């Protein structure tokens, strides 16, 4: 049973560029959440997708956008990259109709903006 | 607003010592869920335990044990007879009802030396 998979694992981009990160949820899961983890900090919630719609959003600017596909996989897009966007981006999946569910995380994508 | 506080930034112990990681939370929800995750250097957040707010029974799993006390809003994690492989950053997290976002503490880095 494959867990949550993210790609790529590492990425280096130049300030002002755009980036797309990808996530495949754990088998049986239908909800995908994205988190940003700056160095030495705890993960911060970006947004959550369910049924191909953004359901919740954290305190992140519109430069951060996402998408969920019919197969439940998801993308995170960041436009006009800033140096401060350098972080580990974590994808988490869960099953929405189960109250007693925990989120399972992928290994993350480490984004460096230079 | 929800908040999780992990006051211990870093703890260093020698192998076989017992160690307790503290977690204090704030929430106005009457029903909520508490979690502990382990983050090794690889970056992936590994789920350790979920505790529901209506279940204050403490839990033991091998060398791990958790002490949940609603009266003090604490959810502490104890590792008995620590091992070098326990070295990681440990995060406490809180989630309300309705499949809301996870709110993480800033993490505690545990260093176990031989």
Short mmCIF file of C-alpha atoms in Angstrom, two decimals:
data_model
loop_
_atom_site.label_atom_id
_atom_site.label_comp_id
_atom_site.label_asym_id
_atom_site.label_seq_id
_atom_site.Cartn_x
_atom_site.Cartn_y
_atom_site.Cartn_z
CA UNK A 1 0.00 0.00 0.00
CA UNK A 2 1.72 3.14 -1.23
CA UNK A 3 1.75 6.03 1.17
CA UNK A 4 1.67 9.71 0.25
CA UNK A 5 4.12 10.49 -2.52
CA UNK A 6 5.41 13.90 -3.50
CA UNK A 7 7.48 15.11 -6.42
CA UNK A 8 10.02 16.44 -6.89
CA UNK A 9 11.98 15.90 -3.66
CA UNK A 10 14.20 18.92 -4.20
CA UNK A 11 13.84 22.01 -6.35
CA UNK A 12 15.84 25.17 -6.91
CA UNK A 13 14.12 28.16 -8.48
CA UNK A 14 14.99 31.77 -9.13
CA UNK A 15 13.12 34.64 -7.51
CA UNK A 16 10.12 35.62 -9.63
CA UNK A 17 9.69 32.22 -11.21
CA UNK A 18 6.72 29.90 -10.83
CA UNK A 19 6.77 26.38 -9.39
CA UNK A 20 4.41 23.38 -9.34
CA UNK A 21 4.62 20.67 -6.69
CA UNK A 22 2.75 17.39 -6.95
CA UNK A 23 1.18 14.99 -4.46
CA UNK A 24 -0.46 11.58 -4.72
CA UNK A 25 -2.51 10.68 -1.65
CA UNK A 26 -2.48 7.42 0.22
CA UNK A 27 -4.74 4.79 -1.28
CA UNK A 28 -8.34 5.24 -0.07
CA UNK A 29 -7.86 8.86 0.92
CA UNK A 30 -9.84 11.65 -0.76
CA UNK A 31 -8.66 14.83 0.98
CA UNK A 32 -5.35 16.54 0.42
CA UNK A 33 -3.84 19.32 2.52
CA UNK A 34 -0.67 21.31 1.90
CA UNK A 35 1.66 22.69 4.55
CA UNK A 36 4.71 24.93 4.45
CA UNK A 37 7.49 24.25 6.93
CA UNK A 38 10.19 26.89 7.26
CA UNK A 39 13.51 25.86 8.77
CA UNK A 40 13.21 25.30 12.51
CA UNK A 41 9.44 25.84 12.54
CA UNK A 42 6.34 23.70 12.67
CA UNK A 43 4.30 23.12 9.51
CA UNK A 44 1.86 25.90 8.59
CA UNK A 45 -1.42 25.08 6.83
CA UNK A 46 -1.74 26.42 3.30
CA UNK A 47 -5.01 24.93 2.04
CA UNK A 48 -7.09 21.77 1.80
CA UNK A 49 -8.76 20.17 -1.21
CA UNK A 50 -11.72 17.83 -1.31
CA UNK A 51 -13.89 16.91 -4.31
CA UNK A 52 -11.63 19.05 -6.48
CA UNK A 53 -12.45 22.21 -4.56
CA UNK A 54 -10.49 24.29 -2.09
CA UNK A 55 -12.32 23.80 1.22
CA UNK A 56 -10.14 25.67 3.69
CA UNK A 57 -7.29 28.13 3.37
CA UNK A 58 -4.64 29.33 5.76
CA UNK A 59 -3.03 32.75 5.89
CA UNK A 60 -1.19 32.58 2.57
CA UNK A 61 -1.34 35.05 -0.33
CA UNK A 62 -3.06 34.37 -3.64
CA UNK A 63 0.33 33.56 -5.15
CA UNK A 64 -0.30 30.13 -3.64
CA UNK A 65 -2.90 28.17 -5.55
CA UNK A 66 -3.78 24.56 -5.96
CA UNK A 67 -5.74 21.96 -7.78
CA UNK A 68 -7.14 18.51 -7.11
CA UNK A 69 -7.73 16.02 -9.87
CA UNK A 70 -10.48 13.36 -10.17
CA UNK A 71 -8.02 10.70 -8.98
CA UNK A 72 -7.53 12.78 -5.77
CA UNK A 73 -3.97 13.78 -6.58
CA UNK A 74 -3.12 17.42 -6.11
CA UNK A 75 -0.82 20.19 -7.23
CA UNK A 76 0.47 23.24 -5.39
CA UNK A 77 1.43 26.22 -7.52
CA UNK A 78 3.39 29.20 -6.32
CA UNK A 79 3.77 32.24 -8.56
CA UNK A 80 6.24 35.10 -8.38
CA UNK A 81 8.53 33.25 -6.01
CA UNK A 82 10.13 35.15 -3.16
CA UNK A 83 13.22 34.22 -1.19
CA UNK A 84 10.93 33.70 1.80
CA UNK A 85 9.10 30.91 -0.02
CA UNK A 86 12.11 28.68 0.54
CA UNK A 87 10.82 25.87 2.74
CA UNK A 88 9.82 22.24 2.96
CA UNK A 89 6.38 21.77 1.43
CA UNK A 90 4.46 18.86 2.88
CA UNK A 91 1.40 17.17 1.49
CA UNK A 92 -0.97 15.32 3.80
CA UNK A 93 -3.86 13.05 2.87
CA UNK A 94 -6.84 11.84 4.87
CA UNK A 95 -10.28 10.32 4.43
CA UNK A 96 -13.03 12.87 4.86
CA UNK A 97 -15.96 10.73 5.90
CA UNK A 98 -14.07 9.12 8.73
CA UNK A 99 -14.14 11.09 11.96
CA UNK A 100 -11.35 9.07 13.49
CA UNK A 101 -8.80 9.73 10.84
CA UNK A 102 -5.28 10.96 11.03
CA UNK A 103 -3.41 12.72 8.26
CA UNK A 104 -0.55 10.90 6.61
CA UNK A 105 2.29 12.99 5.26
CA UNK A 106 4.60 12.63 2.31
CA UNK A 107 8.36 13.10 2.48
CA UNK A 108 8.01 16.68 1.29
CA UNK A 109 9.48 18.85 -1.45
CA UNK A 110 12.34 21.05 -0.38
CA UNK A 111 12.11 24.29 -2.36
CA UNK A 112 15.03 26.69 -2.47
CA UNK A 113 14.53 30.11 -4.02
CA UNK A 114 17.71 31.94 -5.00
CA UNK B 1 -8.05 30.49 18.01
CA UNK B 2 -6.19 27.26 18.39
CA UNK B 3 -2.63 27.15 19.61
CA UNK B 4 -0.07 24.50 20.51
CA UNK B 5 2.96 25.26 22.64
CA UNK B 6 6.04 23.07 22.89
CA UNK B 7 8.26 24.96 25.28
CA UNK B 8 11.21 22.61 24.98
CA UNK B 9 13.23 23.53 21.91
CA UNK B 10 15.86 20.82 22.24
CA UNK B 11 16.48 17.96 24.66
CA UNK B 12 19.68 15.92 24.86
CA UNK B 13 19.76 12.59 26.66
CA UNK B 14 22.00 9.57 26.83
CA UNK B 15 20.74 6.27 25.52
CA UNK B 16 18.48 4.35 27.94
CA UNK B 17 17.36 7.49 29.75
CA UNK B 18 13.64 8.27 29.92
CA UNK B 19 12.52 11.54 28.38
CA UNK B 20 9.24 13.48 28.41
CA UNK B 21 8.22 15.93 25.72
CA UNK B 22 5.73 18.54 26.84
CA UNK B 23 2.75 19.85 24.87
CA UNK B 24 0.22 22.45 25.98
CA UNK B 25 -2.72 23.40 23.81
CA UNK B 26 -5.43 26.03 23.60
CA UNK B 27 -8.81 25.62 21.93
CA UNK B 28 -12.41 26.72 22.41
CA UNK B 29 -13.75 23.59 20.74
CA UNK B 30 -15.40 21.07 23.02
CA UNK B 31 -14.46 18.26 20.68
CA UNK B 32 -10.96 18.17 19.29
CA UNK B 33 -8.13 15.83 18.41
CA UNK B 34 -4.51 15.82 19.50
CA UNK B 35 -1.63 14.23 17.64
CA UNK B 36 2.06 13.53 17.94
CA UNK B 37 4.24 13.27 14.86
CA UNK B 38 7.93 12.38 14.52
CA UNK B 39 10.07 14.05 11.87
CA UNK B 40 13.40 12.34 11.16
CA UNK B 41 16.06 14.12 9.08
CA UNK B 42 14.46 12.74 5.91
CA UNK B 43 11.63 15.23 6.45
CA UNK B 44 8.57 13.01 6.41
CA UNK B 45 6.17 13.48 9.31
CA UNK B 46 5.48 10.08 10.84
CA UNK B 47 2.19 9.69 12.69
CA UNK B 48 2.59 8.36 16.25
CA UNK B 49 -0.74 8.78 18.02
CA UNK B 50 -4.16 10.43 17.90
CA UNK B 51 -6.16 11.22 21.03
CA UNK B 52 -9.79 12.38 21.07
CA UNK B 53 -10.80 15.05 23.56
CA UNK B 54 -13.51 12.85 25.02
CA UNK B 55 -11.08 10.05 25.81
CA UNK B 56 -8.64 10.91 28.56
CA UNK B 57 -7.35 7.40 28.98
CA UNK B 58 -3.59 7.33 28.82
CA UNK B 59 -1.95 5.06 26.31
CA UNK B 60 1.20 2.99 26.18
CA UNK B 61 2.70 1.55 23.02
CA UNK B 62 5.96 -0.24 23.59
CA UNK B 63 8.49 2.32 24.82
CA UNK B 64 6.09 5.20 24.09
CA UNK B 65 3.43 6.51 26.43
CA UNK B 66 1.13 9.50 26.36
CA UNK B 67 -0.44 11.45 29.23
CA UNK B 68 -3.52 13.47 28.27
CA UNK B 69 -4.90 15.84 30.94
CA UNK B 70 -7.79 18.12 29.93
CA UNK B 71 -7.63 19.93 33.28
CA UNK B 72 -4.21 21.32 32.40
CA UNK B 73 -4.65 21.25 28.59
CA UNK B 74 -1.59 19.08 28.24
CA UNK B 75 -0.73 16.07 26.11
CA UNK B 76 2.76 14.93 27.10
CA UNK B 77 4.78 12.20 25.41
CA UNK B 78 7.26 9.97 27.24
CA UNK B 79 9.88 7.73 25.68
CA UNK B 80 11.17 5.07 28.04
CA UNK B 81 14.72 3.74 27.66
CA UNK B 82 15.51 6.05 24.76
CA UNK B 83 17.51 4.83 21.78
CA UNK B 84 19.67 6.62 19.22
CA UNK B 85 16.99 5.92 16.58
CA UNK B 86 14.60 8.10 18.60
CA UNK B 87 16.62 11.17 17.61
CA UNK B 88 14.27 13.39 15.61
CA UNK B 89 12.05 16.43 15.87
CA UNK B 90 8.73 15.70 17.54
CA UNK B 91 5.63 17.77 16.85
CA UNK B 92 2.43 18.01 18.82
CA UNK B 93 -0.62 19.04 16.79
CA UNK B 94 -4.26 19.96 17.37
CA UNK B 95 -7.29 19.67 15.10
CA UNK B 96 -10.85 20.76 15.70
CA UNK B 97 -13.96 19.10 14.34
CA UNK B 98 -15.11 19.29 10.75
CA UNK B 99 -11.85 18.09 9.28
CA UNK B 100 -10.10 21.33 9.99
CA UNK B 101 -6.46 22.06 9.55
CA UNK B 102 -3.79 20.70 11.85
CA UNK B 103 -2.21 23.35 14.08
CA UNK B 104 1.33 22.39 15.00
CA UNK B 105 3.65 23.40 17.78
CA UNK B 106 7.17 24.53 16.98
CA UNK B 107 8.56 21.08 17.70
CA UNK B 108 11.08 19.63 20.14
CA UNK B 109 14.37 18.32 18.82
CA UNK B 110 15.43 15.17 20.69
CA UNK B 111 19.07 14.13 20.55
CA UNK B 112 19.88 10.70 21.96
CA UNK B 113 23.58 9.99 22.21
CA UNK B 114 25.12 6.52 22.65
#
